[in-house]
């Protein structure tokens, strides 16, 4: 099973970016722990981060036929990107939406996700653990689907 982990804008700054909100773990550390977890779960993971909406759309399109599932933290594009939503619907690769922070306890503009209703599920508010929980949930759901 092959899983793509997608990170949206500004997540390359994790570790120094608003640590009170997003935690102290760097993106590299989060990815390292996801690679380790993927090993335990017996799946392969690849990572992609971009600050650009178009590059993220391209990555979703390229996932068609190459990945069985996507763990996506689209960051600010969660709240704005019809293009990313359309790409995920177009490729129909099952995905889980994850957020480090509890977006529902923050500014009202973060309460709306343009992706959540199309996701298998959403994990928010557990810091870097949101990614790990999201990966576990996605792999379990895909395994169930396959029987
Ligand atoms: C985020 C929440 C978004 O609202 C924000 O724009 C981010 C990060 C999170 O992981 O908590 O950049 O997706």
Coordinates of C-alpha atoms and ligand atoms in Angstrom, one line a residue:
X1 CA 0.0 0.0 0.0
X2 CA 1.4 3.4 -1.0
X3 CA 0.4 6.6 0.9
X4 CA 1.2 10.2 -0.1
X5 CA 1.5 12.7 2.7
X6 CA 0.8 16.2 1.4
X7 CA 1.7 19.4 3.2
X8 CA 0.4 22.9 2.2
X9 CA 1.8 26.4 2.6
X10 CA 4.0 27.5 5.5
X11 CA 4.3 24.0 6.9
X12 CA 8.0 24.0 5.8
X13 CA 8.4 26.5 8.7
X14 CA 7.2 24.1 11.4
X15 CA 9.5 24.1 14.4
X16 CA 9.8 27.9 14.3
X17 CA 6.4 28.9 13.1
X18 CA 4.0 29.9 15.9
X19 CA 5.2 27.0 18.2
X20 CA 2.4 27.7 20.7
X21 CA -0.1 26.8 17.9
X22 CA 1.7 24.3 15.8
X23 CA 4.2 22.7 18.2
X24 CA 8.0 22.5 18.2
X25 CA 8.4 19.5 15.9
X26 CA 10.0 20.3 12.5
X27 CA 8.4 19.0 9.3
X28 CA 11.5 16.7 8.9
X29 CA 10.9 15.3 12.4
X30 CA 7.2 14.7 11.6
X31 CA 8.1 13.0 8.4
X32 CA 10.7 10.8 10.1
X33 CA 8.1 9.6 12.6
X34 CA 5.6 9.0 9.9
X35 CA 8.2 6.9 8.0
X36 CA 8.7 4.9 11.1
X37 CA 5.0 4.4 11.7
X38 CA 4.5 3.4 8.0
X39 CA 7.1 0.7 8.5
X40 CA 5.2 -0.6 11.5
X41 CA 2.0 -0.6 9.5
X42 CA 3.7 -2.2 6.5
X43 CA 2.9 0.6 4.0
X44 CA 5.1 2.9 1.9
X45 CA 5.0 6.7 2.4
X46 CA 6.1 9.6 0.2
X47 CA 6.0 13.2 1.2
X48 CA 5.4 16.5 -0.7
X49 CA 5.2 20.0 0.6
X50 CA 4.6 23.1 -1.4
X51 CA 3.6 26.7 -0.7
X52 CA 1.9 26.9 -4.1
X53 CA -1.6 25.8 -4.8
X54 CA -0.9 24.7 -8.4
X55 CA 2.0 22.5 -7.3
X56 CA -0.3 20.8 -4.8
X57 CA -3.0 20.3 -7.5
X58 CA -0.3 18.8 -9.7
X59 CA 0.8 16.4 -6.9
X60 CA -2.8 15.3 -6.4
X61 CA -3.2 14.7 -10.1
X62 CA 0.0 12.7 -10.2
X63 CA -1.2 10.5 -7.3
X64 CA -3.8 8.9 -9.6
X65 CA -2.7 5.3 -10.2
X66 CA 0.4 5.7 -8.0
X67 CA -1.0 6.0 -4.5
X68 CA -3.7 4.2 -2.6
X69 CA -4.4 7.0 -0.2
X70 CA -3.5 10.5 0.8
X71 CA -2.9 12.1 4.2
X72 CA -3.4 15.8 3.5
X73 CA -2.7 18.9 5.6
X74 CA -3.6 21.5 3.0
X75 CA -3.0 24.3 5.6
X76 CA -4.6 27.6 4.5
X77 CA -5.8 26.1 1.2
X78 CA -8.2 23.9 3.3
X79 CA -10.3 27.0 3.7
X80 CA -10.0 28.5 0.2
X81 CA -9.1 26.0 -2.5
X82 CA -11.8 24.8 -4.9
X83 CA -9.0 23.7 -7.2
X84 CA -7.6 21.3 -4.6
X85 CA -11.1 20.0 -3.8
X86 CA -11.7 19.4 -7.5
X87 CA -8.4 17.6 -8.0
X88 CA -9.1 15.3 -5.1
X89 CA -12.6 14.5 -6.4
X90 CA -11.1 14.1 -9.9
X91 CA -8.6 11.4 -9.0
X92 CA -10.8 9.9 -6.4
X93 CA -7.9 8.7 -4.3
X94 CA -9.2 8.3 -0.7
X95 CA -7.9 10.9 1.6
X96 CA -7.8 11.9 5.3
X97 CA -7.6 15.7 6.2
X98 CA -5.3 16.5 9.1
X99 CA -4.5 19.7 11.0
X100 CA -2.0 20.2 13.8
X101 CA -4.2 22.8 15.5
X102 CA -7.9 22.5 16.5
X103 CA -9.1 24.7 13.6
X104 CA -12.6 24.7 15.2
X105 CA -11.3 26.5 18.3
X106 CA -9.7 29.2 16.2
X107 CA -10.8 32.1 13.9
X108 CA -14.2 31.6 12.2
X109 CA -12.6 31.5 8.7
X110 CA -10.7 28.3 9.8
X111 CA -14.0 26.5 10.7
X112 CA -14.9 25.9 7.1
X113 CA -13.1 23.2 5.1
X114 CA -13.7 22.9 1.3
X115 CA -12.4 19.3 1.5
X116 CA -13.8 17.7 4.7
X117 CA -17.0 16.4 3.3
X118 CA -15.1 14.5 0.6
X119 CA -12.6 13.1 3.1
X120 CA -12.7 9.7 4.8
X121 CA -12.2 11.6 8.0
X122 CA -10.6 14.5 9.7
X123 CA -8.1 14.7 12.5
X124 CA -7.4 18.1 14.1
X125 CA -5.9 19.5 17.3
X126 CA -3.4 16.8 18.3
X127 CA -0.3 18.5 17.0
X128 CA 2.1 16.2 15.1
X129 CA 0.0 13.3 16.4
X130 CA -2.8 14.4 14.0
X131 CA -0.6 13.2 11.1
X132 CA 0.1 9.9 12.9
X133 CA -3.5 9.3 13.8
X134 CA -4.5 10.3 10.3
X135 CA -2.1 7.7 8.8
X136 CA -3.3 5.0 11.1
X137 CA -7.0 5.8 10.3
X138 CA -6.4 5.9 6.5
X139 CA -4.5 2.6 6.4
X140 CA -7.1 0.9 8.6
X141 CA -9.9 2.2 6.3
X142 CA -8.1 1.1 3.1
X143 CA -7.4 -2.3 4.6
X144 CA -11.1 -2.7 5.5
X145 CA -12.1 -1.7 2.0
X146 CA -9.8 -4.4 0.5
X147 CA -11.3 -7.0 2.8
Ligands
LIG1 C1 -3.4 24.1 9.7 C2 -4.5 25.0 10.1 C3 -4.8 26.0 9.0 O1 -5.9 26.9 9.3 C4 -3.6 26.9 8.8 O2 -3.8 27.8 7.7 C5 -2.3 26.2 8.7 C6 -2.1 24.9 9.4 C7 -3.0 23.2 10.9 O3 -2.3 22.2 10.6 O4 -3.4 23.4 12.0 O5 -1.4 26.6 8.0 O6 -3.7 23.3 8.6

